[in-house]
XYZ file of C-alpha atoms in Angstrom:
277
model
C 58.003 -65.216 144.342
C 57.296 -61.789 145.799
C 55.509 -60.938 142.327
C 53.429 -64.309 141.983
C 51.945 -63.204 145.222
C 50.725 -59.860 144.488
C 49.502 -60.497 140.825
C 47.110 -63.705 143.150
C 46.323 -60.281 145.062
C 44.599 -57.580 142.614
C 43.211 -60.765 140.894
C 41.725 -61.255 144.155
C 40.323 -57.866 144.602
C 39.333 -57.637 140.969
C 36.888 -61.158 141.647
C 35.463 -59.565 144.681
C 34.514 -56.452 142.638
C 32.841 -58.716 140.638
C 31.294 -60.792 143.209
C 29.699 -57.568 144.414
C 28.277 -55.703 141.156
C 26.663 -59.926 140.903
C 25.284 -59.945 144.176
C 23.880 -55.858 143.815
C 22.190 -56.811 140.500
C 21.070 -59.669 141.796
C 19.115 -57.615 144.468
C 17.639 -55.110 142.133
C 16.387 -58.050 140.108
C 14.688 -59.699 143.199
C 13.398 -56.345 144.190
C 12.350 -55.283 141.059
C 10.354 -58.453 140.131
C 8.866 -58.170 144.300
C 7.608 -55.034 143.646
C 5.943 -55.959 140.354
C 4.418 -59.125 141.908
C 2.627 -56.510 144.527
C 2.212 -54.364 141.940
C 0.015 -57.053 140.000
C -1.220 -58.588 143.140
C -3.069 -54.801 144.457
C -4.530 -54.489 140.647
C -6.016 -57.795 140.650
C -7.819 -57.388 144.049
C -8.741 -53.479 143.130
C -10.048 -55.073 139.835
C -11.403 -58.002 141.841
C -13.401 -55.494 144.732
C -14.656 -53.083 141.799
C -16.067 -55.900 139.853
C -17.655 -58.118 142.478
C -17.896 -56.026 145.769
C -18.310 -52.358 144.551
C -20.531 -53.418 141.362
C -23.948 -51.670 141.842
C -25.370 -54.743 139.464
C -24.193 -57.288 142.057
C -27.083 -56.345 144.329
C -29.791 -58.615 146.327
C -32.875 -58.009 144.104
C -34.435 -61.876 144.325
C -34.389 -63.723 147.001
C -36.021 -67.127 146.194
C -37.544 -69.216 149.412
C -38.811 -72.904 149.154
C -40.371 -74.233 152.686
C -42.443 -76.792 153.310
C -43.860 -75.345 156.539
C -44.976 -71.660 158.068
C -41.976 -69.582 157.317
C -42.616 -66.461 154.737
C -40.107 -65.097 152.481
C -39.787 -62.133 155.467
C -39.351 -64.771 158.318
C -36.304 -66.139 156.410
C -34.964 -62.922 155.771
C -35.220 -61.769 159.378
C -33.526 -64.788 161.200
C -30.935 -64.650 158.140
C -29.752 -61.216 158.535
C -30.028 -60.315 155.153
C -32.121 -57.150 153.481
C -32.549 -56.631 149.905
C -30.423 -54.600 148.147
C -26.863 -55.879 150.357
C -24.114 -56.769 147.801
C -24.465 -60.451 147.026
C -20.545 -60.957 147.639
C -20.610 -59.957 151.125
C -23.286 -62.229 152.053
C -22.057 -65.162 153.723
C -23.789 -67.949 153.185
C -22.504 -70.457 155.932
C -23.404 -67.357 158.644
C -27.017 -67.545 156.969
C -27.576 -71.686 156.856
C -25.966 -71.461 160.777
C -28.351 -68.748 161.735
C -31.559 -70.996 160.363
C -30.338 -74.459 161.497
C -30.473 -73.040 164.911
C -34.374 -71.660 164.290
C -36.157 -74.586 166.556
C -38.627 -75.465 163.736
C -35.879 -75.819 161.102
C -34.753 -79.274 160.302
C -31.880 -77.936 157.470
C -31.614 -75.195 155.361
C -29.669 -75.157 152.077
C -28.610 -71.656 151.195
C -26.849 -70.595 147.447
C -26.262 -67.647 145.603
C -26.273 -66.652 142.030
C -24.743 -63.626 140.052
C -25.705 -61.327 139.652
C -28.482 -60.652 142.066
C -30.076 -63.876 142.942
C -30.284 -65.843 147.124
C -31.684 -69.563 147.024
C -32.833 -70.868 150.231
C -34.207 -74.117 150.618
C -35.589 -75.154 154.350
C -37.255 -78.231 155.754
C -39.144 -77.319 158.490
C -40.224 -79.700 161.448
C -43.311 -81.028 160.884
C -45.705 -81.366 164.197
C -47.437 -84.216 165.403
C -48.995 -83.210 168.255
C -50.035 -80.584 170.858
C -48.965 -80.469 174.051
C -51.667 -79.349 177.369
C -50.020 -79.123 180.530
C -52.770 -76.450 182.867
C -49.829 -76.912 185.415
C -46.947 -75.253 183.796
C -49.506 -72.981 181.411
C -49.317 -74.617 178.661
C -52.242 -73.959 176.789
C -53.011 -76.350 173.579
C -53.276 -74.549 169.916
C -52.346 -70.748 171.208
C -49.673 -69.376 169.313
C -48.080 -67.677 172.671
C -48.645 -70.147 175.401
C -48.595 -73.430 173.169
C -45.730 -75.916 172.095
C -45.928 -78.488 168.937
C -44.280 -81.424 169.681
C -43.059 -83.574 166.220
C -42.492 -87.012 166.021
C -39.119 -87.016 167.402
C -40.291 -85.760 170.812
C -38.425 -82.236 170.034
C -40.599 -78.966 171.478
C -41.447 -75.922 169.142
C -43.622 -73.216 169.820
C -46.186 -72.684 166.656
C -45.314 -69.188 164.623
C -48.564 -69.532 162.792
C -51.987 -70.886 163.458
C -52.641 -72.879 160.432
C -55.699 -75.145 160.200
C -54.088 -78.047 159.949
C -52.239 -77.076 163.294
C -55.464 -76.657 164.933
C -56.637 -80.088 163.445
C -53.750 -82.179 165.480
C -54.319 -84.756 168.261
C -53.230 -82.951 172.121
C -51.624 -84.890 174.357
C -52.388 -83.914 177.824
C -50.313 -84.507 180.953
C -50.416 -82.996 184.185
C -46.841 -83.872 185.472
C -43.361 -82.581 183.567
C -41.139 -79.530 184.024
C -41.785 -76.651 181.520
C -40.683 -77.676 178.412
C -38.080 -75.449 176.441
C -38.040 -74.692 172.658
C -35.813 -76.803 170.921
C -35.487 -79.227 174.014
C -36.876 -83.041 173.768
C -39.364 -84.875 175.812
C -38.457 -86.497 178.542
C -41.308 -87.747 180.074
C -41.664 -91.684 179.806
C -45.494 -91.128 179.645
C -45.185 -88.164 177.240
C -42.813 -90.567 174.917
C -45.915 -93.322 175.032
C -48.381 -90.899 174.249
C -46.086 -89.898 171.026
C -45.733 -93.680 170.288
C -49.088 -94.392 170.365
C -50.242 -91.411 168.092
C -47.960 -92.853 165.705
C -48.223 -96.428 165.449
C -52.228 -95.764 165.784
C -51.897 -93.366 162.820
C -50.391 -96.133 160.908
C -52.687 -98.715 161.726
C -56.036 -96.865 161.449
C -55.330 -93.390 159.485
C -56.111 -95.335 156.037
C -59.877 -96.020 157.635
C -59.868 -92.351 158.683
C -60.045 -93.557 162.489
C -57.790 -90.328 163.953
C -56.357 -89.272 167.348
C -57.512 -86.019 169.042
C -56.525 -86.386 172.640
C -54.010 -88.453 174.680
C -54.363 -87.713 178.155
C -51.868 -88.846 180.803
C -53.822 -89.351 183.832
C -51.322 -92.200 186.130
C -47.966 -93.806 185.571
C -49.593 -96.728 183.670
C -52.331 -95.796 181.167
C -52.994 -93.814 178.187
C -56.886 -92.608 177.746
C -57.616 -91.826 174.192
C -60.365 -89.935 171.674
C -60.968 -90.615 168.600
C -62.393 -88.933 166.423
C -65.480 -90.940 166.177
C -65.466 -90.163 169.654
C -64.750 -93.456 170.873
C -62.296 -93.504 174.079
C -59.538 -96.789 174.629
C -57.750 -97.241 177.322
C -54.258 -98.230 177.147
C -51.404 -99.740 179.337
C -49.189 -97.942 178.708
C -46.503 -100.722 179.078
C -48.185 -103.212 176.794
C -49.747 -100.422 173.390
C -48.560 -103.045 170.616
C -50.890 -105.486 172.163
C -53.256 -103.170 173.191
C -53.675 -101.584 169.297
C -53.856 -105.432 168.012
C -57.181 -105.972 170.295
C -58.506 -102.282 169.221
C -57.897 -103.346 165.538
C -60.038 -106.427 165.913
C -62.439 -105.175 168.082
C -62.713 -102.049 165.964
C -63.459 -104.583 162.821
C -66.042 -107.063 164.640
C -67.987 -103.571 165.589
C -67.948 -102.320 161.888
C -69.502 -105.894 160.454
C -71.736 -105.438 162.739
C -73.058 -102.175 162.223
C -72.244 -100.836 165.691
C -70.462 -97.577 166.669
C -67.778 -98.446 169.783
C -68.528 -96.034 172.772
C -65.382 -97.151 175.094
C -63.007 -99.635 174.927
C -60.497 -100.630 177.607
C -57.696 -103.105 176.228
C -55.787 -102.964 179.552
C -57.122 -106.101 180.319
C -55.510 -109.467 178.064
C -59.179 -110.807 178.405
C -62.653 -109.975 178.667
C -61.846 -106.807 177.191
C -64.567 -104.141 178.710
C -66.650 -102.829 175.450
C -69.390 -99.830 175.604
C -71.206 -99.072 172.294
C -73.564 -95.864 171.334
């Protein structure tokens, strides 16, 4: 009995011996194949950063910029932080479409890259509708410092270049509103008419060539406009739709006849007040 019991004990200490050469080779194998992995892992990203990141031919050298409005190749570069030259893998290009959405007169910008030395950007700018004229708050109509471009969504921008189609916009003029902000949106109930009516008049007499030069917000309740013929309506401004169906007819009726319209007031429903040259 005595011997049964210690041959169970060296065959116990002989498995344990074993158990722990298993368990020691077991850890240089994990450790060996870790270190390898890291090994591997610091040679791909050396080889990674001195392909891509430290590679003197993956420099900015074209930067290609499609706009349908003011900004220059330079203007984009500016407000997008980028210079030629910079290593095209450390440009970020969701920084550089954040940093031009926010530039008031961008609508979106579409930024992409291609190796080895190539920037895409693609902006929509806001087109204007109007100029705003407020003498009150110094706002001063087609001045590239004191002015503000209003587009059709009622959204403020201040004009970065004097173009001659800016100059050739319609001005709406009010006398009443706080000092508009860039980037900010009207407000004004009047101001919102005058955009309106700019708009729907475009629609309904720009094919004949009959433009908008001036709105001017004079009261709570009408709209005086110029034409470019030089004719001036007057419009409630709680009733235009109405108001632009009587100009349209009126406007036709003059024509056949061969007479230029002076002023027209379609405030009134009926006998509508007509002056002619």
């Amino acid at each position: 009995m005595e011997l049964h019991q210690l041959d169970v004990k060296l065959n116990s200490r002989r498995g344990q011996r074993v158990r722990q050469c298993r368990r020691r080779a077991a850890v240089i194998k994990f450790t060996a194949i870790a270190l390898t992995l890291l090994t591997v892992s610091a040679l791909v990203r050396w080889g990674y950063r001195q392909a891509f990141y430290e590679n003197s031919e993956f420099r900015l050298n074209r930067l290609v910029v499609q706009s349908d409005g003011v900004l220059s190749e330079a203007d984009v570069a500016i407000a997008a932080g980028i210079e030629m030259g910079m290593n095209l893998m450390t440009i970020d290009l969701k920084d550089v479409r954040r940093r031009l959405n926010n530039l008031p007169m961008v609508v979106s910008a579409e930024v992409s890259r291609e190796l080895p030395d190539l920037v895409e950007i693609k902006i929509e700018e806001r087109q204007p509708l109007a100029w705003l004229s407020c003498p009150e708050q110094g706002v001063i109509p087609k001045n590239e410092s004191r002015g503000f471009l209003i587009d059709q969504n009622g959204e403020f921008f201040r004009c970065e270049k004097l173009l001659q189609r800016y100059l050739d916009l319609p001005i709406i003029e009010t006398y009443e509103m706080p000092m508009p902000a860039e980037g900010s949106l009207v407000q004004a109930t009047p101001v919102k008419e005058a955009i309106r009516l700019i708009l729907e008049s475009d629609r309904m007499f720009g094919s004949d060539g009959l433009l908008i030069t001036e709105v001017r917000i004079r009261n709570a309740y009408s709209l005086t406009c110029t034409y470019n013929t030089l004719m001036q309506v007057v419009f409630s401004m709680k009733d235009l739709d109405r108001g632009l169906q009587d100009l349209r007819w009126i406007v036709t009726h003059a024509h056949s006849a061969g007479q230029q319209l002076a002023t027209v007031n379609v405030m009134p429903k009926k006998n509508i007040p007509v002056t002619f040259y």
